[in-house]
Tab-separated table of C-alpha atoms and ligand atoms in Angstrom:
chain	number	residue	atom	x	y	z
A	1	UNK	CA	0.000	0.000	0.000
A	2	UNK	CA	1.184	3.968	-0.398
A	3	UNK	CA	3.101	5.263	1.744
A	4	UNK	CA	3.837	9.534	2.552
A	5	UNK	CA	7.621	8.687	2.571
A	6	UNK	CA	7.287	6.749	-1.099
A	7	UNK	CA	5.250	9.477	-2.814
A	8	UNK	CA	6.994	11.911	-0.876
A	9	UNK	CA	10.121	10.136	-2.532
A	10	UNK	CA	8.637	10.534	-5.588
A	11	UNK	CA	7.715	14.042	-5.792
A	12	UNK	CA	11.276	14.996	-4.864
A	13	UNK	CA	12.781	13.462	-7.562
A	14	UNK	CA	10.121	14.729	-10.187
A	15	UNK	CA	8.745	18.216	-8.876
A	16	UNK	CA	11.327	21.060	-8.418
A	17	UNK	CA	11.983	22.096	-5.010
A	18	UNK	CA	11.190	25.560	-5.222
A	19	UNK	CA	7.335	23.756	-4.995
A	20	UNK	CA	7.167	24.326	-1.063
A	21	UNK	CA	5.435	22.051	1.230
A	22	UNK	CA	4.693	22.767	4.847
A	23	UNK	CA	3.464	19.151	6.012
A	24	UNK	CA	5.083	16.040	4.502
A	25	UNK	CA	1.533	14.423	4.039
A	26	UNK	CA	0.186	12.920	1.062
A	27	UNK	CA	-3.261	13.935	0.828
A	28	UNK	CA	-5.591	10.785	-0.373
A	29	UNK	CA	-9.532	12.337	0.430
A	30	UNK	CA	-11.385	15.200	2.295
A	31	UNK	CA	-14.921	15.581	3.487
A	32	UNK	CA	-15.507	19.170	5.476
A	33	UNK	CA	-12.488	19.878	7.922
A	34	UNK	CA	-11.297	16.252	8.100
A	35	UNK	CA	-8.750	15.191	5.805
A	36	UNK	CA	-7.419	11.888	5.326
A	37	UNK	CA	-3.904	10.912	4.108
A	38	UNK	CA	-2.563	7.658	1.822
A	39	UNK	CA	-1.792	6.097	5.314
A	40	UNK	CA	-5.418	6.594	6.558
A	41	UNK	CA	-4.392	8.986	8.814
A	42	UNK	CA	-7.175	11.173	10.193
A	43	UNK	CA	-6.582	14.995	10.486
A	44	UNK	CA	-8.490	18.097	11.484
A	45	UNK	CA	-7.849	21.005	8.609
A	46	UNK	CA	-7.667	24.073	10.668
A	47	UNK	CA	-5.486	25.486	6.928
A	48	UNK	CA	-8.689	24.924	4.175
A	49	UNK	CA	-5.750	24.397	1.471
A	50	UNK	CA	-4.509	28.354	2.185
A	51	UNK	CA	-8.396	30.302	2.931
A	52	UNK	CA	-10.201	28.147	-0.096
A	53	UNK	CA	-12.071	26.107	1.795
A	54	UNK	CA	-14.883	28.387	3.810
A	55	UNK	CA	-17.454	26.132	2.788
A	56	UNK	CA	-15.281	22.632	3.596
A	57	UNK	CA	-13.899	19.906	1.548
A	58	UNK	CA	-16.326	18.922	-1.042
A	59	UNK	CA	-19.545	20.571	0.069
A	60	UNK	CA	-21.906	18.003	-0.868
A	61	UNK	CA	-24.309	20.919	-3.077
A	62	UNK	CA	-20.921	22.371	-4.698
A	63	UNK	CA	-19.748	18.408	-5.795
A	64	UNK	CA	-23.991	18.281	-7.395
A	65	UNK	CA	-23.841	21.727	-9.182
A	66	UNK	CA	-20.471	20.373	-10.277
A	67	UNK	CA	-21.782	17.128	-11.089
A	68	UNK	CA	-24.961	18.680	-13.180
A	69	UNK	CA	-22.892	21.016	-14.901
A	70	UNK	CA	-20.438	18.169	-16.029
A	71	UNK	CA	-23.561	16.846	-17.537
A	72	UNK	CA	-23.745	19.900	-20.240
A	73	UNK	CA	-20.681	21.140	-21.009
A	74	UNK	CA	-17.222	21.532	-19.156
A	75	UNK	CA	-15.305	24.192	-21.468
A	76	UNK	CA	-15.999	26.343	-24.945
A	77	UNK	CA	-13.976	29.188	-24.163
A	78	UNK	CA	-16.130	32.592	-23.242
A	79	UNK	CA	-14.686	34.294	-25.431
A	80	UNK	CA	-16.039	31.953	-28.031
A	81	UNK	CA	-19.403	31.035	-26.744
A	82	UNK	CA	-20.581	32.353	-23.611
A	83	UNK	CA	-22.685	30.255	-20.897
A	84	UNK	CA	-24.913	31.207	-18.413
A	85	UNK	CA	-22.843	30.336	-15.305
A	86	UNK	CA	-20.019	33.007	-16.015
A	87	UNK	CA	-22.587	35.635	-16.443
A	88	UNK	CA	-24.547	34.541	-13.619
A	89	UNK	CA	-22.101	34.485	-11.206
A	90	UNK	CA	-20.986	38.236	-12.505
A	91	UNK	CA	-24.102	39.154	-11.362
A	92	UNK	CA	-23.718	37.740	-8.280
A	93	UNK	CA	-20.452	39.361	-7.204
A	94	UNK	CA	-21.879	42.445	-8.557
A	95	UNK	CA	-24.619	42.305	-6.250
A	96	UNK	CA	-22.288	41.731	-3.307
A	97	UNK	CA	-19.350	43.868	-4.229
A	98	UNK	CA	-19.631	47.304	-1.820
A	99	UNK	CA	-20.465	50.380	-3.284
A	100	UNK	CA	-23.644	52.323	-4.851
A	101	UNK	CA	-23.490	52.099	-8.272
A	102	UNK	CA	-23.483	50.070	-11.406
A	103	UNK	CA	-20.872	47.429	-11.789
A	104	UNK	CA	-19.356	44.704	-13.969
A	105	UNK	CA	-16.962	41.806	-13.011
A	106	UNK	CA	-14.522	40.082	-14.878
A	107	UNK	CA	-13.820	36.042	-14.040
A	108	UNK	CA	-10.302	34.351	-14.411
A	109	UNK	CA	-8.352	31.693	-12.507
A	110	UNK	CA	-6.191	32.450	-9.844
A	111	UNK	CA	-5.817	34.855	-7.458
A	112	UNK	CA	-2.489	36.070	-8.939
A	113	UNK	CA	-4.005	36.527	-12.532
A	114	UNK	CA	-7.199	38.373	-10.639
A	115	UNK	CA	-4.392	41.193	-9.324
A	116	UNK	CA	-3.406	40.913	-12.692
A	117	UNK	CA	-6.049	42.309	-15.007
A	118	UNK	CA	-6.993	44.635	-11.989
A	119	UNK	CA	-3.384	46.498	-12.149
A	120	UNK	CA	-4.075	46.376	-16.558
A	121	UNK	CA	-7.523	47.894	-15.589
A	122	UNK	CA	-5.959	50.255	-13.348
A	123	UNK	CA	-3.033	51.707	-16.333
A	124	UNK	CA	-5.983	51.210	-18.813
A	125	UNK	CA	-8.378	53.751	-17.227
A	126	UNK	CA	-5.930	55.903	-15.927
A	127	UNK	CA	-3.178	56.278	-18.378
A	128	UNK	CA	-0.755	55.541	-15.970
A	129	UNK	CA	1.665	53.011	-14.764
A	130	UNK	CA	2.905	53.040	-11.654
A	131	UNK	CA	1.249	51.076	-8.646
A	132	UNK	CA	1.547	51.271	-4.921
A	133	UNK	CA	1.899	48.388	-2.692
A	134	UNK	CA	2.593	47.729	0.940
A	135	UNK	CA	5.712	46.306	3.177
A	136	UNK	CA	4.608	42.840	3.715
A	137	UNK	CA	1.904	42.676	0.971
A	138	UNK	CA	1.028	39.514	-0.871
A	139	UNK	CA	-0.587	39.537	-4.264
A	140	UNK	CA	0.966	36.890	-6.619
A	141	UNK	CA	3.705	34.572	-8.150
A	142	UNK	CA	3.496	36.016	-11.807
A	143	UNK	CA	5.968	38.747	-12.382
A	144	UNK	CA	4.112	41.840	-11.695
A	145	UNK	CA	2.259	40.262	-8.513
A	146	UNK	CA	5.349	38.825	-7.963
A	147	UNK	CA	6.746	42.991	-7.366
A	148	UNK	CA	3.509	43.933	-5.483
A	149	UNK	CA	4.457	41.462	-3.449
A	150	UNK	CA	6.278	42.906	-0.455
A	151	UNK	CA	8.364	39.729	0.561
A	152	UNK	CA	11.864	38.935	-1.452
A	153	UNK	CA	12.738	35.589	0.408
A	154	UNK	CA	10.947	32.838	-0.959
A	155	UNK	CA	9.214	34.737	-3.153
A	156	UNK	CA	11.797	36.126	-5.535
A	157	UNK	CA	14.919	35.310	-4.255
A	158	UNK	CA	17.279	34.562	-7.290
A	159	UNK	CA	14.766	35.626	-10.232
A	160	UNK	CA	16.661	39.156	-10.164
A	161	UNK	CA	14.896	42.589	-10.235
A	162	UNK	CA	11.225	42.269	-10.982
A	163	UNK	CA	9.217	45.199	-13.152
A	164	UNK	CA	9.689	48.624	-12.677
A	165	UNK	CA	6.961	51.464	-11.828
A	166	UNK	CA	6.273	49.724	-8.057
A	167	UNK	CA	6.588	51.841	-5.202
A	168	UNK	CA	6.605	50.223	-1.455
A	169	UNK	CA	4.939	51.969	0.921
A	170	UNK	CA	4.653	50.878	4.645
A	171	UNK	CA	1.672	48.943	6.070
A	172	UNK	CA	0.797	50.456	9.186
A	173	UNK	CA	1.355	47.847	12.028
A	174	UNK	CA	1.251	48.984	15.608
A	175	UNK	CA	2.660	45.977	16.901
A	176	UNK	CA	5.464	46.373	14.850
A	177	UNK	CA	6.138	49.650	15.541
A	178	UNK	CA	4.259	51.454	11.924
A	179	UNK	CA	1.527	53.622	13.181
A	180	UNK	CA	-1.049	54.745	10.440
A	181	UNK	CA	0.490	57.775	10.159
A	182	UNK	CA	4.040	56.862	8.945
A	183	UNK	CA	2.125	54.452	6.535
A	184	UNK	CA	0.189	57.642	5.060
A	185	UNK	CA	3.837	59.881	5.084
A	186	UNK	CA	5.654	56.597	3.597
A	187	UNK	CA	3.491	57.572	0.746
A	188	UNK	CA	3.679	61.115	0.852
A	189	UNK	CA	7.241	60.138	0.613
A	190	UNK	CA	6.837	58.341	-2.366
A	191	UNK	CA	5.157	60.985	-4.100
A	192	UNK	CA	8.232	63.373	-3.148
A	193	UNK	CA	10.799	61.228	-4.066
A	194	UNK	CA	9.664	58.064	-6.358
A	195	UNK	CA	7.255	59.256	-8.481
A	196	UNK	CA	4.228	62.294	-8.949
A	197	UNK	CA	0.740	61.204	-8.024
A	198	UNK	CA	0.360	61.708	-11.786
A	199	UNK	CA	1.931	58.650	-12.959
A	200	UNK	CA	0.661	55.951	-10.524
A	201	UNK	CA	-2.445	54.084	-11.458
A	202	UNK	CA	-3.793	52.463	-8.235
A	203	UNK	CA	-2.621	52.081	-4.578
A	204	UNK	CA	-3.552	48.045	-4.015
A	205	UNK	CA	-4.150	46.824	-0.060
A	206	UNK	CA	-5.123	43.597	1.276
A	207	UNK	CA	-8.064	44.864	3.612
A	208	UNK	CA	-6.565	42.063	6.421
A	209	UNK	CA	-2.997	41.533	5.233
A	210	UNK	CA	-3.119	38.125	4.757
A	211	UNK	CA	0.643	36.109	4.290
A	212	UNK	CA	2.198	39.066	5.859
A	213	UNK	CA	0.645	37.742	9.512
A	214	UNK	CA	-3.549	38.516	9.597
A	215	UNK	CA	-2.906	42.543	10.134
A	216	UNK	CA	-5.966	44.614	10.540
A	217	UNK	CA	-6.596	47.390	8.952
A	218	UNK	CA	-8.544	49.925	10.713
A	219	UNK	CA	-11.492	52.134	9.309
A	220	UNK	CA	-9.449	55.053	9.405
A	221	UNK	CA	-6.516	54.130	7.862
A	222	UNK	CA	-8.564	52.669	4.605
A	223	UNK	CA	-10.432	56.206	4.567
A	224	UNK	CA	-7.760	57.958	4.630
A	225	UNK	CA	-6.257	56.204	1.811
A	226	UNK	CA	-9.511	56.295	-0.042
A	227	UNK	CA	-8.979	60.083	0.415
A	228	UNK	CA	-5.721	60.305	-0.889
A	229	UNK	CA	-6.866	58.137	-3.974
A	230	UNK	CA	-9.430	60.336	-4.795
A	231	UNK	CA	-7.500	63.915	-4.385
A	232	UNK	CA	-5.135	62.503	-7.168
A	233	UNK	CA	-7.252	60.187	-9.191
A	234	UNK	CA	-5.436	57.065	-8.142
A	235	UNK	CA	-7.548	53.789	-8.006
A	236	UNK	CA	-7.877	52.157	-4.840
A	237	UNK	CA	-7.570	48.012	-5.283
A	238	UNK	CA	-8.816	45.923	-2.859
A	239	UNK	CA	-7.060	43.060	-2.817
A	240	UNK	CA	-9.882	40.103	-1.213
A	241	UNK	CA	-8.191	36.747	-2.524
A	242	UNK	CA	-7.889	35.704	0.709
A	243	UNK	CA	-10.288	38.143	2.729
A	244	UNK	CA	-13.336	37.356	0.681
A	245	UNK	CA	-16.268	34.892	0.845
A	246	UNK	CA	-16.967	35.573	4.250
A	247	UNK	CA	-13.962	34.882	5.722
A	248	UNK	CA	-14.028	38.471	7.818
A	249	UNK	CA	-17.613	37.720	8.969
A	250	UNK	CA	-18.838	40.055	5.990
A	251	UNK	CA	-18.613	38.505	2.435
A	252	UNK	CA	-16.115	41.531	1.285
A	253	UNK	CA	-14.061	42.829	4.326
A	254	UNK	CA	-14.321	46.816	2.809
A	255	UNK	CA	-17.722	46.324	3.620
A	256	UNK	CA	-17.120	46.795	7.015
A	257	UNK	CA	-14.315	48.837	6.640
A	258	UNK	CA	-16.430	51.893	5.709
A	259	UNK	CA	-14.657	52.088	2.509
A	260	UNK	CA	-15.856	51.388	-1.601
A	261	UNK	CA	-12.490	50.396	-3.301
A	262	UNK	CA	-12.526	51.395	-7.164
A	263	UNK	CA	-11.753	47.394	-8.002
A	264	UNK	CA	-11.677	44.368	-5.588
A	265	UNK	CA	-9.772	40.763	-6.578
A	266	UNK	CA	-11.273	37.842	-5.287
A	267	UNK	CA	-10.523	34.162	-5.324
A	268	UNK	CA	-9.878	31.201	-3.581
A	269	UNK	CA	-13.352	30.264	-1.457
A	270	UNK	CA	-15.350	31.914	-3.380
A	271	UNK	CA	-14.971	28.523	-5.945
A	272	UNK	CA	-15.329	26.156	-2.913
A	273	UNK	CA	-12.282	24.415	-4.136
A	274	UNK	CA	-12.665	24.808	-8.094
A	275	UNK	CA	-10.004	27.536	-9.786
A	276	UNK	CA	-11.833	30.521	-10.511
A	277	UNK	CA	-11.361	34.010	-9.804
A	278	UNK	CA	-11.875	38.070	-10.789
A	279	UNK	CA	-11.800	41.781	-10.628
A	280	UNK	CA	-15.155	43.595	-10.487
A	281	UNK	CA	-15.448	47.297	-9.603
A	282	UNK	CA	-17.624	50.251	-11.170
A	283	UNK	CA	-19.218	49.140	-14.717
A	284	UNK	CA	-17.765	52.485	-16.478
A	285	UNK	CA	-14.132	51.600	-14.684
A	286	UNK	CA	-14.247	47.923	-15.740
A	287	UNK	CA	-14.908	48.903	-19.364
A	288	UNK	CA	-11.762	50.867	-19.777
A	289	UNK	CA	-10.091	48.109	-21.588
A	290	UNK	CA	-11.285	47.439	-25.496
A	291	UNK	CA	-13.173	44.275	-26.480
A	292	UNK	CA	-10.595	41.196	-26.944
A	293	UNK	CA	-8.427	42.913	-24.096
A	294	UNK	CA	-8.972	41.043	-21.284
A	295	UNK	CA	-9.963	37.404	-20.828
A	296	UNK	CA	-8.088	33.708	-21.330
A	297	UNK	CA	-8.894	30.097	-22.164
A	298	UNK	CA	-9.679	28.625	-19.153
A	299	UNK	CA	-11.030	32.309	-17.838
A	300	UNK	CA	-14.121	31.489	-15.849
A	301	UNK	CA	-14.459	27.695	-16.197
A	302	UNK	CA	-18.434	26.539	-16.337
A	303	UNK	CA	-16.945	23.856	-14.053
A	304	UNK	CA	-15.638	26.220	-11.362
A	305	UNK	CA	-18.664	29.121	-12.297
A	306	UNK	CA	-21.251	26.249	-11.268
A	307	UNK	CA	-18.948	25.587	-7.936
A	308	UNK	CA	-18.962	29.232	-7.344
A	309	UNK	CA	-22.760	29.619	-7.550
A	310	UNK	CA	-23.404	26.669	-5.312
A	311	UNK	CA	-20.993	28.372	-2.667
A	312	UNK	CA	-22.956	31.202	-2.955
A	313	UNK	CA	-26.036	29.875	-2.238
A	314	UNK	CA	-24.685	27.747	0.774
A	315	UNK	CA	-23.477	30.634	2.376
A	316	UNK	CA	-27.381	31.682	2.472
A	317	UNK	CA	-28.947	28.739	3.175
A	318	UNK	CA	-26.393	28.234	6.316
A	319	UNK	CA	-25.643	31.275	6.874
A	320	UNK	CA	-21.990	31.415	7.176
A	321	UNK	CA	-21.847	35.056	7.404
A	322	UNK	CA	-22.982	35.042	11.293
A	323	UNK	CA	-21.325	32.024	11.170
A	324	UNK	CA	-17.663	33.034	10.411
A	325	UNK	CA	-18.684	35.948	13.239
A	326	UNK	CA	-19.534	33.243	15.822
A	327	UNK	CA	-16.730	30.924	14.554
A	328	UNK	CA	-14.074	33.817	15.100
A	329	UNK	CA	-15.415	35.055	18.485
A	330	UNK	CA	-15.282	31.163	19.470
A	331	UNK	CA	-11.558	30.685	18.596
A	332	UNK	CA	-10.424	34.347	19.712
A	333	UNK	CA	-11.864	32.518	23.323
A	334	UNK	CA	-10.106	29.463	22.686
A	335	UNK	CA	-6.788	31.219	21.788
A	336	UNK	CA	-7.196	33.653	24.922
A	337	UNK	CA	-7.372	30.668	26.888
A	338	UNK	CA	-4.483	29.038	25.756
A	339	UNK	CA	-2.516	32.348	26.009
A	340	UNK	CA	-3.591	33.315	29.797
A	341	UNK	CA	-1.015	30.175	30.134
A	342	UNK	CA	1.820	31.511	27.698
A	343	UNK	CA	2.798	34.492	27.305
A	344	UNK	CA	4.684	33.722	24.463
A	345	UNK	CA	1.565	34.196	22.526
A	346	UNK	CA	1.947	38.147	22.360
A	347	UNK	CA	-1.186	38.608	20.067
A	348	UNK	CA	-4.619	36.995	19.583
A	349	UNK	CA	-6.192	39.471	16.608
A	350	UNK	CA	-8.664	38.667	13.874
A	351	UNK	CA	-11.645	39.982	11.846
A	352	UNK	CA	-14.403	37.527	11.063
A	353	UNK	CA	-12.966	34.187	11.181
A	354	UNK	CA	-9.465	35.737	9.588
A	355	UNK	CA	-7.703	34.884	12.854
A	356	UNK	CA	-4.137	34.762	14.414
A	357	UNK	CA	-2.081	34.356	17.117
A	358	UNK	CA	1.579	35.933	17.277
A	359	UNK	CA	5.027	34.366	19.364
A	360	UNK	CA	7.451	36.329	20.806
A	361	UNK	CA	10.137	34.981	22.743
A	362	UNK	CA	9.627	36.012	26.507
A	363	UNK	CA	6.480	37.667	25.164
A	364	UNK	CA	8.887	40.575	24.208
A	365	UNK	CA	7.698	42.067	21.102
A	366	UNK	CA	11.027	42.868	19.657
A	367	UNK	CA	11.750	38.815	19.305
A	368	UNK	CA	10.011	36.838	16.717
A	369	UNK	CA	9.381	33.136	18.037
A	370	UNK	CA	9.642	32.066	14.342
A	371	UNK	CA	11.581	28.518	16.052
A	372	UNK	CA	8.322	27.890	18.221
A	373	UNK	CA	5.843	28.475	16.088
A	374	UNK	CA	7.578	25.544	13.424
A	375	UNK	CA	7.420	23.286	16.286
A	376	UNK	CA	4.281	23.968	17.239
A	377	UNK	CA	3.022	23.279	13.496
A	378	UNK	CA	4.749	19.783	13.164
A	379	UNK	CA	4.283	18.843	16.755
A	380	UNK	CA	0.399	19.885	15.902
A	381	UNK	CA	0.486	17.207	12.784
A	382	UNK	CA	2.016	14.509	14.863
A	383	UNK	CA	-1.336	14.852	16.862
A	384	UNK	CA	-3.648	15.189	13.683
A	385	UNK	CA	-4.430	19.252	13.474
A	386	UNK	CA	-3.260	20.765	10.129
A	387	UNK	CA	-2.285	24.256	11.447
A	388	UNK	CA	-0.307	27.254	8.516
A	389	UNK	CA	2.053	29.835	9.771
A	390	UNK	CA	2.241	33.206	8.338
A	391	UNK	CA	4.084	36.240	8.241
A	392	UNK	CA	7.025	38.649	7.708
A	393	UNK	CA	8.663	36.987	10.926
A	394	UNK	CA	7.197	33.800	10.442
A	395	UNK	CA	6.095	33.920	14.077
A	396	UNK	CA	2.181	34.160	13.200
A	397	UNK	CA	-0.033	30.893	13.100
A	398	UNK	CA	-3.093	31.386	11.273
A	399	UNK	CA	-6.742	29.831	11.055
A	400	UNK	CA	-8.429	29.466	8.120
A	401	UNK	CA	-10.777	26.209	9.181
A	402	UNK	CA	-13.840	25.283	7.012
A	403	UNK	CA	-16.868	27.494	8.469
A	404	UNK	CA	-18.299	24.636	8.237
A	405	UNK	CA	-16.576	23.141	11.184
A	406	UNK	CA	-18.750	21.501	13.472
A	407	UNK	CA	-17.732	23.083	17.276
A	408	UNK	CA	-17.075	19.658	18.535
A	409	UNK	CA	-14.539	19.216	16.054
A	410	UNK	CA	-13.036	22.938	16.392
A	411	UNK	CA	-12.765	22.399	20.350
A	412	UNK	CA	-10.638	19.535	19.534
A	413	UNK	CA	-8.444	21.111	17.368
A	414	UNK	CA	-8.210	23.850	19.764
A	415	UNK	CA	-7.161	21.404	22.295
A	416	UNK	CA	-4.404	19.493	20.495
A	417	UNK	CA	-3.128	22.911	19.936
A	418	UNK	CA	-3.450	24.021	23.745
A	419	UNK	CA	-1.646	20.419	24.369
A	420	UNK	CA	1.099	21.840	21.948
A	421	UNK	CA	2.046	24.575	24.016
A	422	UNK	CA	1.907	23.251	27.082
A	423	UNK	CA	4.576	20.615	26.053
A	424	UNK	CA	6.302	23.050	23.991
A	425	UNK	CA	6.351	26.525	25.399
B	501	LIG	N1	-3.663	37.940	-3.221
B	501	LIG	C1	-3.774	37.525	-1.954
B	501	LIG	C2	-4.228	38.499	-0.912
B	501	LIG	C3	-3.476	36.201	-1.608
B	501	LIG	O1	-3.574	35.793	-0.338
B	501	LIG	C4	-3.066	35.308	-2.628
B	501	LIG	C5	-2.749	33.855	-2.339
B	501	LIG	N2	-2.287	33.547	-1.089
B	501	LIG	C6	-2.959	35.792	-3.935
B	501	LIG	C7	-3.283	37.106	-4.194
B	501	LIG	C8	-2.538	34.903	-5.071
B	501	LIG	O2	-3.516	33.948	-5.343
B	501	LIG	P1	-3.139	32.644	-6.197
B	501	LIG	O3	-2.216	31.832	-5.363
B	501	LIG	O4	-4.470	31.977	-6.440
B	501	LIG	O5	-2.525	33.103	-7.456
């Protein structure tokens, strides 16, 4: 029978290692927040393959809206011939994106090629080039996501300079040290010394910075940067691949940020494990680029489109909005209670469901427990949790668990990882 260490074997010698890993687990089937590997080994997914899963493994109405759409057709190309999925589920978004007034989306694949066409959209309506991005940021693995990106090592390390006309600013992070203020003058700055306001196309934020370690961003801050968009006709891009479909407890996190970006990517759970992704944003803004401009072969499968609707309507008929609320609010209590006994966890934080917990050594801020928190992770496999670290520091472990989770099974998971750090910390 298989074996992790065989296939593990395996993929070594036939996948180049630059293709990460963070558990050496083969993967063999999945059903909600329980994954199984080729061993038979039973684990609790508190990682929902990196924020996709919000609505589980293999929600039994996404697998039958897959199943009935695999029935009619699986691809023409919508740029071909269209089908009603794609333009359904345009509608959809467009009916849950924020902001009061018409709007169009656009569907691709990934996440990366969503930040994509929003940055072309961006230069197309604007006539400009440039693009702001934060410290920390993380939009992609193609080139130009790649440089919005705010992380060289892994990211880019060894692929040499990547394209021009990016500016860094700095996210604000109080923990950290980066108040909101010298996040708003690091751009000031950048307008003094990089580049006039006049030649950048679009500042682009993750509304929770997601790889960079589950920061916040407060209400004010994302105003204030909506005002400096609109006093020198920058476009502000909310970047939602991993914020969106609920994860924040709203299905867009600007929607309870009290701000309407200009164009917002989405991408991972909102296909409830299919590929699919987009840009929508205000109908005139969105038709900036000329017909044949945007699009791509596999843009908007009918395979992934059908998914997409079914997670859609799941999230209403169980409505995972108050649940993601409830969820987060349970495992902020969880992760309180596990910290009242170590102090090494110097943060709990979260928005929805998008939750975190930070290590510093001797719960001294200026010390990154990057050591611990790897240890915690594979000690937390050994007992069968599936846990993901984040951040600049790698010191931040991060939840992204089905919503679907039943409680039972959370409180478990929240007790192997209490167990963790009582042998560990
Ligand atoms: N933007 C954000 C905010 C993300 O979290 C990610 C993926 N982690 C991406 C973009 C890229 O998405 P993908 O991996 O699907 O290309």
């Amino acid at each position: 029978s298989k074996t992790n260490a065989a296939l593990l074997q395996r993929r070594a010698a036939a996948v180049p290692r630059g293709v990460g890993q963070t558990h050496p687990v083969v993967a063999e089937r999945a059903e909600n927040a329980t994954v199984w590997d080729v061993e038979g080994r039973e684990y609790i997914d508190f990682a929902g393959g990196i924020a996709v899963l919000n609505t589980g493994h293999l929600h039994p109405q996404v697998v039958a809206a897959v199943q009935e759409q695999l029935t009619k057709l699986s691809h023409t190309c919508f740029q071909v011939l269209a089908y009603e999925p794609y333009i359904e589920l345009c509608e959809e978004i467009n009916k849950r994106l924020p902001g009061d007034f018409a709007k169009k989306t656009l569907l691709v694949t990934s996440g990366s090629e969503a930040v994509e066409n929003a940055v072309k959209i961006a230069r197309a309506v604007t006539g400009r080039a440039g693009v702001i991005a934060f410290t920390g940021a993380y939009h992609g693995r193609t080139l130009m996501t790649l440089g919005l990106t705010g992380k060289v090592v892994p990211y880019s390390a060894g692929m040499g300079l990547m394209p021009g006309g990016i500016f860094r600013a700095l996210a604000p992070c109080a923990l950290h040290g980066v108040s909101e203020d010298d996040s708003i003058a690091s751009i000031e700055r950048i307008f003094k010394n990089d580049a006039q306001p006049r030649d950048i196309a679009a500042i682009i934020i993750e509304p929770v910075q997601g790889e960079g370690g589950f920061y916040v961003n407060s209400p004010a801050f994302m105003k204030r940067l909506r005002a400096l968009c609109d006093e020198h006709g920058i476009l502000l891009i909310a970047d939602e691949v991993q914020t969106g479909a609920g994860r924040t407890g709203t299905f867009f996190a600007t929607e309870q940020l009290g701000v309407v970006p200009d164009l917002t990517t989405f991408a991972k759970s909102v296909g409830g494990g299919f590929p699919i992704s987009g840009v929508g944003g205000k109908a005139e803004l969105m038709d900036a680029i000329v017909p044949g401009g945007l699009g791509g072969t596999y843009a908007g499968s009918p395979i992934a489109c059908a998914a997409a609707l079914a997670v859609l309507k799941v999230f209403e008929q169980e409505k995972l909005l108050e649940r993601s609320n409830d969820l987060g609010e349970k495992l902020k209590a969880g992760l309180r209670e596990i910290q009242s006994r170590h102090p090494v966890i110097g943060d709990v934080r979260g928005l929805g469901s998008m939750v975190a917990i930070e290590l510093f050594e001797g719960g001294d801020l200026h010390k990154p427990a990057a050591e611990l928190v790897g240890k915690v992770v594979v000690r937390a496999r050994e007992k069968g949790l599936i846990l993901l670290s984040c951040g600049t520091y790698y010191n931040v472990i991060r939840f992204l668990m089905p919503l679907t989770i039943p409680d039972a099974q959370l409180q478990k998971g929240l007790a192997i990882l209490a167990e963790c750090f009582d042998e560990l910390a």
